[in-house]
PDB file of C-alpha atoms and ligand atoms in Angstrom:
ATOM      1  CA  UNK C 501      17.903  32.533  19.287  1.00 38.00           C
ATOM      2  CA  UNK C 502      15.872  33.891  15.962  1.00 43.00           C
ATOM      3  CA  UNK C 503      13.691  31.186  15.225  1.00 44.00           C
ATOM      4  CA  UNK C 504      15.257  30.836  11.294  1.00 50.00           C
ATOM      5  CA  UNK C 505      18.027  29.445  12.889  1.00 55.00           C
ATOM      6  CA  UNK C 506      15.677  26.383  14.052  1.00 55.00           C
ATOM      7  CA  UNK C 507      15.289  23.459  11.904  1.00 59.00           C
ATOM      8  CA  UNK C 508      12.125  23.388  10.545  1.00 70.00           C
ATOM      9  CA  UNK C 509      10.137  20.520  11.612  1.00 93.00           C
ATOM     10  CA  UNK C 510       7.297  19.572   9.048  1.00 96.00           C
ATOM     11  CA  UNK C 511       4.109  18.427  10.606  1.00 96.00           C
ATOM     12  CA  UNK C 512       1.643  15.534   9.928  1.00 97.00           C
ATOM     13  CA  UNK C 513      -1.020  18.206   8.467  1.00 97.00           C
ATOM     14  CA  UNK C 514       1.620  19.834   6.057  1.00 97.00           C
ATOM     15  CA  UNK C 515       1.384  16.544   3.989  1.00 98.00           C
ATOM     16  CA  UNK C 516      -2.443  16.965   3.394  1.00 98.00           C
ATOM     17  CA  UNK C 517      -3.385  18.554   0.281  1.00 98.00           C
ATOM     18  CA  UNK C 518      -6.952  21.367   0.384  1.00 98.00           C
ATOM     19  CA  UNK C 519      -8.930  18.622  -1.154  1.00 98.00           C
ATOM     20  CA  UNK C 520     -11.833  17.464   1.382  1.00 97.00           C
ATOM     21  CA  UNK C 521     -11.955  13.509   1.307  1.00 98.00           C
ATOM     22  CA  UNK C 522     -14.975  12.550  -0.420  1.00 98.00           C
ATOM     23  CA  UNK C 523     -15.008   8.875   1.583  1.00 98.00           C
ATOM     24  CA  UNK C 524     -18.363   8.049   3.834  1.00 98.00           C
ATOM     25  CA  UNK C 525     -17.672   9.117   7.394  1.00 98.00           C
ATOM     26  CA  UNK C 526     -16.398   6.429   9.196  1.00 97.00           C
ATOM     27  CA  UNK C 527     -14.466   5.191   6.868  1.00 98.00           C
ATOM     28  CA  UNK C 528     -11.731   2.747   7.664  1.00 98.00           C
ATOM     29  CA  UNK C 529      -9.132   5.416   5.055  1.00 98.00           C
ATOM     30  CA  UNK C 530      -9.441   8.540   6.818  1.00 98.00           C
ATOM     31  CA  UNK C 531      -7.306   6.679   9.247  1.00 98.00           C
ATOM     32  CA  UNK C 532      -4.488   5.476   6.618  1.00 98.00           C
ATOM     33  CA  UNK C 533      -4.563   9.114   5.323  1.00 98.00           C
ATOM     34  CA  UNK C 534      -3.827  10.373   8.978  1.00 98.00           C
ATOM     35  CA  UNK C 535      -1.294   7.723   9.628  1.00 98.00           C
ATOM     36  CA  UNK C 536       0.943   8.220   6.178  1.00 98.00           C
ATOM     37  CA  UNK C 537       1.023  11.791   7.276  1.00 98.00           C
ATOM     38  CA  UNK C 538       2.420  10.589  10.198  1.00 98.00           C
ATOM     39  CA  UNK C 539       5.030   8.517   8.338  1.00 98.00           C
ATOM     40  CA  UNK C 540       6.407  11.048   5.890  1.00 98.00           C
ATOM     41  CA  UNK C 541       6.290  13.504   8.487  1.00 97.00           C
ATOM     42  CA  UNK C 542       8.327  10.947  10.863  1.00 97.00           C
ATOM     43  CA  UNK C 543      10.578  10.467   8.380  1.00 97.00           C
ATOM     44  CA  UNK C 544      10.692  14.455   7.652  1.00 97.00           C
ATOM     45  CA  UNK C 545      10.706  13.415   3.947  1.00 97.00           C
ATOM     46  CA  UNK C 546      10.025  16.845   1.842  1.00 97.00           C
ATOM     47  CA  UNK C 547       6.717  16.519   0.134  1.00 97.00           C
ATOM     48  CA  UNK C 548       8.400  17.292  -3.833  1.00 97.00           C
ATOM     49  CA  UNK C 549      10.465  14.295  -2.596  1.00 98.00           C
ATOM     50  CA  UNK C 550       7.662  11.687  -2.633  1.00 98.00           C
ATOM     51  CA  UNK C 551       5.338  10.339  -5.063  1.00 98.00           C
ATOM     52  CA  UNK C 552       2.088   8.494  -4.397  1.00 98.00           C
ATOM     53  CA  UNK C 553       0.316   6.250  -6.824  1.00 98.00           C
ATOM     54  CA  UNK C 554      -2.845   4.647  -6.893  1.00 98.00           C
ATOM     55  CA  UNK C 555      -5.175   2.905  -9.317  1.00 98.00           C
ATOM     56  CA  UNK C 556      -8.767   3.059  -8.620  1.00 98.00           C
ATOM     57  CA  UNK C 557     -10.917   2.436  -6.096  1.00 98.00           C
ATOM     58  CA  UNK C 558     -12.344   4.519  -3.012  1.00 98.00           C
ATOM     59  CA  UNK C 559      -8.941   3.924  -0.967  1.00 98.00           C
ATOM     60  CA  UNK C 560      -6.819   4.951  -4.918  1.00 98.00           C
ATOM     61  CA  UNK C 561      -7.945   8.598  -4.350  1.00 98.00           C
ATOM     62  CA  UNK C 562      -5.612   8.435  -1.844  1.00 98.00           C
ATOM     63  CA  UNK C 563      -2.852  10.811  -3.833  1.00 98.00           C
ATOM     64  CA  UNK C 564      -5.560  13.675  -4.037  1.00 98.00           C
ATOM     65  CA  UNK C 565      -5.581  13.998  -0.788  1.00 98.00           C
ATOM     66  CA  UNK C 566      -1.765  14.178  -0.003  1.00 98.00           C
ATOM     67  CA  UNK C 567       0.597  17.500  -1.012  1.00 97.00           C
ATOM     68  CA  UNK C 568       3.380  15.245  -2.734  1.00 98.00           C
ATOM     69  CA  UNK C 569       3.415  14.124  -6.223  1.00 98.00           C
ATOM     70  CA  UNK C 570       0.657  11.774  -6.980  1.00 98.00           C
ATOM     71  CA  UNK C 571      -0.096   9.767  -9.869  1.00 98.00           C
ATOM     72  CA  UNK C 572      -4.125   8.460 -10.210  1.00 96.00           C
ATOM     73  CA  UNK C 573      -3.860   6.021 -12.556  1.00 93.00           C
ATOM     74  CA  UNK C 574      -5.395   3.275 -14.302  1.00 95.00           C
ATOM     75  CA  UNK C 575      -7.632   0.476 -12.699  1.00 96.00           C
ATOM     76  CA  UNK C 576      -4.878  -2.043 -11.289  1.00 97.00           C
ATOM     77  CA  UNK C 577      -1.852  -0.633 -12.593  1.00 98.00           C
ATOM     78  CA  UNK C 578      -0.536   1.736  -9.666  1.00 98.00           C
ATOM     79  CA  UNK C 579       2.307  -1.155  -9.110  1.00 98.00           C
ATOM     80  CA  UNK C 580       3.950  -0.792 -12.671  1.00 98.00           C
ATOM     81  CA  UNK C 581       3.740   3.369 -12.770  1.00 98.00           C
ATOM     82  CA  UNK C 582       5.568   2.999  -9.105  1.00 98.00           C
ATOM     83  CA  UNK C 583       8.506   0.525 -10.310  1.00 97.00           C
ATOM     84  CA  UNK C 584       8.974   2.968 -13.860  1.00 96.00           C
ATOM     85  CA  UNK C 585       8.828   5.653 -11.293  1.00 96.00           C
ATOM     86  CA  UNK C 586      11.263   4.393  -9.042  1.00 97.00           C
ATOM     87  CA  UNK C 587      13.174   3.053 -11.648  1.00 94.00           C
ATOM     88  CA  UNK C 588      13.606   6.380 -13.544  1.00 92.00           C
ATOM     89  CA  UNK C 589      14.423   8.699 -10.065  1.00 94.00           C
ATOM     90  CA  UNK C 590      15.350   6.113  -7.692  1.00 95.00           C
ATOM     91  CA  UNK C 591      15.710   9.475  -5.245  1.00 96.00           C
ATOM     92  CA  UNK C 592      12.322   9.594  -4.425  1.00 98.00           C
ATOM     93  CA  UNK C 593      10.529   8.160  -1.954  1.00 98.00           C
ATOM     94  CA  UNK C 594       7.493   5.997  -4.278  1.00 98.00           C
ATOM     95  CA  UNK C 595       4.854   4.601  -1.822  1.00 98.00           C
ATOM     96  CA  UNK C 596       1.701   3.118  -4.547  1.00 98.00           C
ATOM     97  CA  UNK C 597      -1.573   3.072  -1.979  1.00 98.00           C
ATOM     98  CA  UNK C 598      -4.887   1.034  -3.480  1.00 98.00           C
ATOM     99  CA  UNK C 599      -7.595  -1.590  -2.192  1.00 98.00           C
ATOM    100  CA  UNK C 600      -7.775  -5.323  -2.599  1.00 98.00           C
ATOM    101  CA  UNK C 601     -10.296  -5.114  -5.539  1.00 97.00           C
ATOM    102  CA  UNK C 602      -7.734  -2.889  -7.923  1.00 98.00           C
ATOM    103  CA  UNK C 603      -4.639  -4.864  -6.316  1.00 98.00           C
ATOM    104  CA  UNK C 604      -5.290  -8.226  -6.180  1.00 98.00           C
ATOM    105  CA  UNK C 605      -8.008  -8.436  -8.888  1.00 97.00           C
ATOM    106  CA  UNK C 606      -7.191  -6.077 -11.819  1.00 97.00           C
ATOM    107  CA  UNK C 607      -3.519  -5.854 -10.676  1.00 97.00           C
ATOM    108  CA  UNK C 608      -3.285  -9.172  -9.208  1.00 97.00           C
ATOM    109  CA  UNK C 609      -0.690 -10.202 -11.869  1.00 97.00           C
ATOM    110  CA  UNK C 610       1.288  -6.787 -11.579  1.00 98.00           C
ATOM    111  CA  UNK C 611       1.422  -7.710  -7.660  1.00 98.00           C
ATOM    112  CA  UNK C 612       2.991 -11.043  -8.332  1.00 98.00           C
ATOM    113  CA  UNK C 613       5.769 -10.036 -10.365  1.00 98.00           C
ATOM    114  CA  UNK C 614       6.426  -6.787  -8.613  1.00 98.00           C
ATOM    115  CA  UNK C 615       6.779  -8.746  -5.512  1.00 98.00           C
ATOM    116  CA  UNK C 616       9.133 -10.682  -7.587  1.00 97.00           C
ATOM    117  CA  UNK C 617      11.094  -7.918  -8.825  1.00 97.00           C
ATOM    118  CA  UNK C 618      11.729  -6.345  -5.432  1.00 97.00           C
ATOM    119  CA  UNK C 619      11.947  -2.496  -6.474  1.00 97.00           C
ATOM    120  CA  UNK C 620      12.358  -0.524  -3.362  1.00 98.00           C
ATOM    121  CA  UNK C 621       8.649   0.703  -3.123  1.00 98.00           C
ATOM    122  CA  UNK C 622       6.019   0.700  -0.683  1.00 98.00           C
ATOM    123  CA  UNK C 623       2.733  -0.469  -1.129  1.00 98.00           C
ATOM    124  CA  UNK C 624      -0.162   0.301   1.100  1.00 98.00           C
ATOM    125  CA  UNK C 625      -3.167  -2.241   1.043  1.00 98.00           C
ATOM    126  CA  UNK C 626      -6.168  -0.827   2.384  1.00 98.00           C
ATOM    127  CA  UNK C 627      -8.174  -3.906   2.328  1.00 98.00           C
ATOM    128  CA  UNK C 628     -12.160  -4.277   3.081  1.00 98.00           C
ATOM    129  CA  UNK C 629     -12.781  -7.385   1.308  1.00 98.00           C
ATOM    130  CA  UNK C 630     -14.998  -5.328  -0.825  1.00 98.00           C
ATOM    131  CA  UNK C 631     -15.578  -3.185  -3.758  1.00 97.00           C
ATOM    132  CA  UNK C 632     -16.773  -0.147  -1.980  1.00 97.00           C
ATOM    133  CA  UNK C 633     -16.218   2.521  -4.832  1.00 97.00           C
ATOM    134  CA  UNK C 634     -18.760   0.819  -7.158  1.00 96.00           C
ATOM    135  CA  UNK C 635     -21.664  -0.084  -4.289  1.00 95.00           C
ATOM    136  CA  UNK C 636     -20.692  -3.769  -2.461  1.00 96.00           C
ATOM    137  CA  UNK C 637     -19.231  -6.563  -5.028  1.00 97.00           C
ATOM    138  CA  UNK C 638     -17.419  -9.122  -3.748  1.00 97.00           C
ATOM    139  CA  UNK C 639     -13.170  -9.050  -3.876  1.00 97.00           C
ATOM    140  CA  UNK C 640     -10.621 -11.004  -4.299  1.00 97.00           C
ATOM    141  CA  UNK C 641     -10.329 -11.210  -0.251  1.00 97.00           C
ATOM    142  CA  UNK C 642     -14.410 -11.784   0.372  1.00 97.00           C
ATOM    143  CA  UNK C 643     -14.735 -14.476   2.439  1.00 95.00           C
ATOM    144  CA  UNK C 644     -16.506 -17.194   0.395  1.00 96.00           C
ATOM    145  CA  UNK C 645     -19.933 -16.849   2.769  1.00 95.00           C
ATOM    146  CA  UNK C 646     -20.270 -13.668   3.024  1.00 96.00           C
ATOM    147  CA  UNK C 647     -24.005 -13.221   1.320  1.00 95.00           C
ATOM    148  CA  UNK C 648     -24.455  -9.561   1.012  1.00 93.00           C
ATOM    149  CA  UNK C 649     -22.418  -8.531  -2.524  1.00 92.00           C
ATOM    150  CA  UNK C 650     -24.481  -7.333  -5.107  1.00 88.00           C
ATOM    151  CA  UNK C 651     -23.662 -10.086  -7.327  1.00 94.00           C
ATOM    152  CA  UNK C 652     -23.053 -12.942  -5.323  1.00 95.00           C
ATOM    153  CA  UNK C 653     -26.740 -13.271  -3.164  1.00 94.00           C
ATOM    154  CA  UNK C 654     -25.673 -16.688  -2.032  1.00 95.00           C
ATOM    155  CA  UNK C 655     -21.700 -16.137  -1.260  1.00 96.00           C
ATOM    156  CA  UNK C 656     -18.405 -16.673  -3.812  1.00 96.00           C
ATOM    157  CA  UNK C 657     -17.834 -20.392  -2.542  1.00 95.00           C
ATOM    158  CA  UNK C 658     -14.852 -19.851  -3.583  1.00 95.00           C
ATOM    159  CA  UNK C 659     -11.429 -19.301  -1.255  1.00 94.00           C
ATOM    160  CA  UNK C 660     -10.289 -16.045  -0.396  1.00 95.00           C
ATOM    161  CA  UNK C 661      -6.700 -14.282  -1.674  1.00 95.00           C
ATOM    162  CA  UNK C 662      -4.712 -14.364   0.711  1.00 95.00           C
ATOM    163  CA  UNK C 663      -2.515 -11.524  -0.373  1.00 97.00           C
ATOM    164  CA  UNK C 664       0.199 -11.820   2.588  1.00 97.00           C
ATOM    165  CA  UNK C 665       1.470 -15.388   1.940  1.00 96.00           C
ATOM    166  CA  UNK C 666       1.324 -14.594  -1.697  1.00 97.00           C
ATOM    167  CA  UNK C 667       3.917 -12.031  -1.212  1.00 97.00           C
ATOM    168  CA  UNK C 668       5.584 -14.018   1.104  1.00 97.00           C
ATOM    169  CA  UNK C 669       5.628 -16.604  -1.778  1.00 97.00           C
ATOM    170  CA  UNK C 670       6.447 -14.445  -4.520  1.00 97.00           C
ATOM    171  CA  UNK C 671       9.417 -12.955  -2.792  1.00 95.00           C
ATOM    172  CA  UNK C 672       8.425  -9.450  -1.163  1.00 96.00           C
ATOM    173  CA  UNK C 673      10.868  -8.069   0.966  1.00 93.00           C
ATOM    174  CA  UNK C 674       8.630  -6.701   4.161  1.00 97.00           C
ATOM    175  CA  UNK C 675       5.307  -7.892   4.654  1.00 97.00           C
ATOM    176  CA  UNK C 676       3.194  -5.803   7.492  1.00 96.00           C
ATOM    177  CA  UNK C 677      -0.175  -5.984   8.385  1.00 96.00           C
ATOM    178  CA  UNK C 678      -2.005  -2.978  10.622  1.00 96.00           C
ATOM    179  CA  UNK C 679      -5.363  -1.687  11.259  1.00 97.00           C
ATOM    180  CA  UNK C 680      -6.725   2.062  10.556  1.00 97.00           C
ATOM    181  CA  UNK C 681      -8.385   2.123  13.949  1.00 95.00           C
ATOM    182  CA  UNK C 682      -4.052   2.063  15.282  1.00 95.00           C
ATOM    183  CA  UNK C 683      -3.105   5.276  13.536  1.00 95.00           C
ATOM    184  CA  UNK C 684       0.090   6.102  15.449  1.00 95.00           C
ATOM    185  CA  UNK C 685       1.314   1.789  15.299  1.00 95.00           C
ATOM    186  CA  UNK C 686       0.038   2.156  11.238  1.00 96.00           C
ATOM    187  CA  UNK C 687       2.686   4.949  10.625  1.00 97.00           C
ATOM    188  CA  UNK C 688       5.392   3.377  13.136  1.00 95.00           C
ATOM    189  CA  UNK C 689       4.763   0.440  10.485  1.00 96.00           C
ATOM    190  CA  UNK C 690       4.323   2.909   7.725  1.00 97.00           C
ATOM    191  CA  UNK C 691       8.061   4.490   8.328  1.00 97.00           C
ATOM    192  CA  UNK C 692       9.568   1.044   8.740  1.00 96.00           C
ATOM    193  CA  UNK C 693       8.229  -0.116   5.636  1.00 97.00           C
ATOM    194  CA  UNK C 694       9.377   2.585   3.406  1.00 98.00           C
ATOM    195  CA  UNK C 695      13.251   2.763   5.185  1.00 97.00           C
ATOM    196  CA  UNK C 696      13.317  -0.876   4.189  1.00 97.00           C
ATOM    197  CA  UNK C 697      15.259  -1.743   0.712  1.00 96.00           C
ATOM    198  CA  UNK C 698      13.019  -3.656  -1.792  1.00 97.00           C
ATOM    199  CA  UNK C 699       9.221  -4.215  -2.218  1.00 98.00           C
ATOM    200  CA  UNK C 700       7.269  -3.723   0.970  1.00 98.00           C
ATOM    201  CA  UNK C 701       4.050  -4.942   1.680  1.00 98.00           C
ATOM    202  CA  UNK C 702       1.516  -3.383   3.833  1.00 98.00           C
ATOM    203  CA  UNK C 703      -1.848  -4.611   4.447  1.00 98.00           C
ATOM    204  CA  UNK C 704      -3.816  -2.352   6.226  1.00 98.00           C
ATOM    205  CA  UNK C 705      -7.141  -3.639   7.394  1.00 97.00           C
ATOM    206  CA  UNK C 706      -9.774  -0.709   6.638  1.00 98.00           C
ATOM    207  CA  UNK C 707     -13.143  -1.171   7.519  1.00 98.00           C
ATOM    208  CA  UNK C 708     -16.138  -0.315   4.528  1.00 98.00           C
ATOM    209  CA  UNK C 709     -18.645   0.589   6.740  1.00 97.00           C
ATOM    210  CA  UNK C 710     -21.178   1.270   4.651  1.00 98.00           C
ATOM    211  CA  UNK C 711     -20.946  -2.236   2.766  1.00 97.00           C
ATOM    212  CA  UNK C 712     -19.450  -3.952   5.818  1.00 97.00           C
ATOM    213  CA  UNK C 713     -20.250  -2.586   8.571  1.00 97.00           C
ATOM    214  CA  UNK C 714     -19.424  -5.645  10.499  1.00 97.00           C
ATOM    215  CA  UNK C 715     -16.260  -4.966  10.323  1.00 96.00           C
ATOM    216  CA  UNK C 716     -15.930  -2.704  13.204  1.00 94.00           C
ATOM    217  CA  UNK C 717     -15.588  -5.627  14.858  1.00 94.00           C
ATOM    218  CA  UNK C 718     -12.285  -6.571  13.578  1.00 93.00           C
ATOM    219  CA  UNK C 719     -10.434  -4.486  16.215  1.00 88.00           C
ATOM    220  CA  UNK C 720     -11.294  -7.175  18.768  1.00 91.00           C
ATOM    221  CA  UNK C 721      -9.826 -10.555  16.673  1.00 90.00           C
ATOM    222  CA  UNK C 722      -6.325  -8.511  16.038  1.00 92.00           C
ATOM    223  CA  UNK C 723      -3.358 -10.301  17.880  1.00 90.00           C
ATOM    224  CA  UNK C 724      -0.250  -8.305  17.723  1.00 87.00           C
ATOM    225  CA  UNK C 725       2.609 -10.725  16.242  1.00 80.00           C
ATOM    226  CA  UNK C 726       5.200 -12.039  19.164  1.00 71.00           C
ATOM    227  CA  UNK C 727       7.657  -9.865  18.942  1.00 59.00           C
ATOM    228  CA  UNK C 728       6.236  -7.672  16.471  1.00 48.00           C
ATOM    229  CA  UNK C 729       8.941  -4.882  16.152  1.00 52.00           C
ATOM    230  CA  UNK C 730      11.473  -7.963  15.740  1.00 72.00           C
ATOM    231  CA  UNK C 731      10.160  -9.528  12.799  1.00 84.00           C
ATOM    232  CA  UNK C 732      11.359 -12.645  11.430  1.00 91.00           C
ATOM    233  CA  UNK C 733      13.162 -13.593   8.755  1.00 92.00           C
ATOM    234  CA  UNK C 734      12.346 -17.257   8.627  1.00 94.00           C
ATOM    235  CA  UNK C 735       9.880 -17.578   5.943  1.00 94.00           C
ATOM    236  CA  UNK C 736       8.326 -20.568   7.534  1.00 94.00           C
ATOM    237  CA  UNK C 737       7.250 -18.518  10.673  1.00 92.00           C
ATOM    238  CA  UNK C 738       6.475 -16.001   8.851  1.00 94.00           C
ATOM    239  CA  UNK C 739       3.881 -17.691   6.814  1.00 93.00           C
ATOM    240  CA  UNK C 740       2.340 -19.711   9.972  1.00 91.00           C
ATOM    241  CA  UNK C 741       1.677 -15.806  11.654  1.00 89.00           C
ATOM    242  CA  UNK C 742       0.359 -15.510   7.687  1.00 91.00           C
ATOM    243  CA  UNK C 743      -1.798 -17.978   7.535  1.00 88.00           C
ATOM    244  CA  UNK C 744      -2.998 -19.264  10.935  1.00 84.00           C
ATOM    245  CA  UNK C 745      -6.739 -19.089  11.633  1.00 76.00           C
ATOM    246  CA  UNK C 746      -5.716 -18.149  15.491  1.00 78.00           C
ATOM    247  CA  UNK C 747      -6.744 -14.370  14.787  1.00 82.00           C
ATOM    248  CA  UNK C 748      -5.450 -11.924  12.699  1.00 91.00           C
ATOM    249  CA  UNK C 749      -1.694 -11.098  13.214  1.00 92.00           C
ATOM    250  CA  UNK C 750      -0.400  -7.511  13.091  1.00 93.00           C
ATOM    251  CA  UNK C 751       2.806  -5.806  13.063  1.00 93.00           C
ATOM    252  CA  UNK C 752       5.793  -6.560  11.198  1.00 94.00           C
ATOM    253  CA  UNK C 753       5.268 -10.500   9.681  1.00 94.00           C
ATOM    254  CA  UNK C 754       8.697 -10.992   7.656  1.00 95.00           C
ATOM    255  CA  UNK C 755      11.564  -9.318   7.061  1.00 95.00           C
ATOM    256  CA  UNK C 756      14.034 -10.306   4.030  1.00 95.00           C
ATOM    257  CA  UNK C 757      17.638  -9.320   2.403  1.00 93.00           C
ATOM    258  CA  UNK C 758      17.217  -9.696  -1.164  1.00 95.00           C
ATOM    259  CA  UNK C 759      18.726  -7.965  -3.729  1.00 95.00           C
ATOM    260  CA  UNK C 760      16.774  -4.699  -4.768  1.00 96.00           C
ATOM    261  CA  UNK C 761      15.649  -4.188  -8.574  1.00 94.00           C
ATOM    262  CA  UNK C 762      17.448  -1.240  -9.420  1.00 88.00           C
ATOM    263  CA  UNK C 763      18.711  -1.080 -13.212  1.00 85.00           C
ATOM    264  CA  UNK C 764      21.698   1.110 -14.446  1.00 82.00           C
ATOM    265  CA  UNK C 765      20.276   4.544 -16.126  1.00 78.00           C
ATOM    266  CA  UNK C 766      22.791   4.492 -18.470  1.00 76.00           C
ATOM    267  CA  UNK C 767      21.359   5.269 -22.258  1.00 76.00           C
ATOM    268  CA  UNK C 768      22.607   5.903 -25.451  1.00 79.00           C
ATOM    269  CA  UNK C 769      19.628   8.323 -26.470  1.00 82.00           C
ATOM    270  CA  UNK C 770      20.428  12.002 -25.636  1.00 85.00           C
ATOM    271  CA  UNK C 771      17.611  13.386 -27.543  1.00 90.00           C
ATOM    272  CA  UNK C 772      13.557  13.440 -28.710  1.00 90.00           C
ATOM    273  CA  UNK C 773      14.717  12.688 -32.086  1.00 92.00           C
ATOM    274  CA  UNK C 774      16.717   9.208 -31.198  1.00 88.00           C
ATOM    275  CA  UNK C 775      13.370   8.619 -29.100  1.00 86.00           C
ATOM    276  CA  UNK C 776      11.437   8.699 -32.315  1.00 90.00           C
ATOM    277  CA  UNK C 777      13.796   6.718 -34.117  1.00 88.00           C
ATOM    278  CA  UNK C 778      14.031   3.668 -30.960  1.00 84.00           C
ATOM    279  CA  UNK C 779      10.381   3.322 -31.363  1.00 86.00           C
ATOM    280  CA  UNK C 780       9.968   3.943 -35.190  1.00 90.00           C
ATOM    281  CA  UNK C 781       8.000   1.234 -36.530  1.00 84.00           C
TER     282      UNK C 781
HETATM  283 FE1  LIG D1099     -15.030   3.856   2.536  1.00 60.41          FE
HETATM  284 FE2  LIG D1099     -16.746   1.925   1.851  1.00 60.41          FE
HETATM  285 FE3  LIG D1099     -17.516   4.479   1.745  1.00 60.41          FE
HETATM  286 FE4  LIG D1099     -15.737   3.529  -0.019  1.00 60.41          FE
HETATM  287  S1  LIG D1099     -17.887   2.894   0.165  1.00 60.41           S
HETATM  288  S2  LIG D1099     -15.619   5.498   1.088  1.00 60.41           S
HETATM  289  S3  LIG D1099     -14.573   2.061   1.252  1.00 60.41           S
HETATM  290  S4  LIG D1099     -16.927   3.332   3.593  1.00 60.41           S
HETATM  291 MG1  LIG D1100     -11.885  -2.835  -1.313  1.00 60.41          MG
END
């Protein structure tokens, strides 16, 4: 058989773009990197057929390093680009990828109504409970004793986000949470996530270990969800896995039908000139 008669099979490192990650070795996002790779290449979607956006933030360089379309935005706004993205060419496949400081800080607000919305996107937490990018401040998901950020010597005192039941709350459609050290169970996630209509929420747990190192230890509280591959859909369970202090639950936390965002493109405006005259002031 000539081999051009074969299908061709695209591989994990076909997604990668030439650009060398600049992140500290160790560092929890090689391992998100590796398993969206994994994902797209599980799925066999063609790179000019995805999109990834990011905001800022150590984990938002994310789209540099992948060889789809990318979009590195703005400091919390990779959620809104992604919906007006998705909205405009609901044909590709729009994954926005960020950390906890840029998504639940910054774009905190933007995460609450997109969850709301429900556009069929999927969003990739990589979440350190830190802002690594600009040297060790306290996040949005800092546990309130923690007494090493840079401007908070004596802890936040204040509660953590606790961005999984807040999606849960706000009405996201598949809420996941994995761990870069499972690179192969991240992209199993990964590929479930973006098959599934509507919003989808990943959290993956990345460790900083240069401004918390201690979290190589979080490998050893994980407790993978009963049933994990047969998530539920009561949104009661779901938020007790959520928001238990048992351990941290992984795998697939809630699964839900709603209806996804997807407006009619249907416009009266044909050309630049009717554009000019929408917006005219
Ligand atoms: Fe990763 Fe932390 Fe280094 Fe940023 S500062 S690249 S999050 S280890
Ligand atoms: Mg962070």
């Amino acid at each position: 058989m000539k081999s051009d008669t074969l299908p061709l099979q695209l591989q994990p490192k076909e997604y990668k773009s030439a650009n060398k990650p600049v992140w500290c070795p160790g560092c929890g996002d090689f391992g998100v990197l590796g398993s969206i790779t994994k994902a797209l290449a599980g799925l066999q979607i063609q790179p000019e057929n995805a999109a990834i956006i990011s905001g800022i933030g150590c984990s938002s360089r994310m789209p540099t390093y992948l060889n789809t379309y990318g979009f590195h935005g703005v400091h919390g706004r990779a959620l809104p680009v992604a919906t007006g993205l998705k909205t405009a060419r609901p044909d590709l496949t729009v994954i926005a990828t960020g950390g906890d400081g840029d998504g639940f800080s910054i774009g905190g607000n933007h995460f609450l109504h997109t969850c709301r919305r429900n556009p069929d996107i999927t969003y990739i937490v990589m979440d350190n409970q830190v802002y690594g990018m600009t040297k060790g401040q306290a996040s949005p998901t800092t546990d309130p004793n923690w007494q090493k950020g840079k401007l908070t010597p004596a802890g936040t005192g204040i509660n953590p986000f606790q961005p999984l039941g807040i999606a849960l709350a706000s009405g996201a459609n598949f809420i996941a949470r994995c761990s870069s050290s499972d690179s192969n169970g991240t992209a199993r996630i990964l590929m479930q996530a973006i098959n599934h209509p509507g919003f989808s929420m990943v959290q993956v747990l990345s460790p900083c270990i240069t401004f918390r190192p201690e979290q190589r230890e979080w490998k050893n509280r994980l407790i993978p969800a009963p049933e994990a591959m047969q998530a539920t859909r009561d949104p009661a369970e779901a938020a007790r896995l959520l928001l238990t202090d048992e351990g941290i639950y992984t795998g697939i936390l809630y699964v839900g039908d709603r209806p996804v965002y997807q407006p009619k493109l249907e416009s009266s405006i044909t050309s630049i000139e009717q554009l000019e005259e929408e917006f005219r002031l």
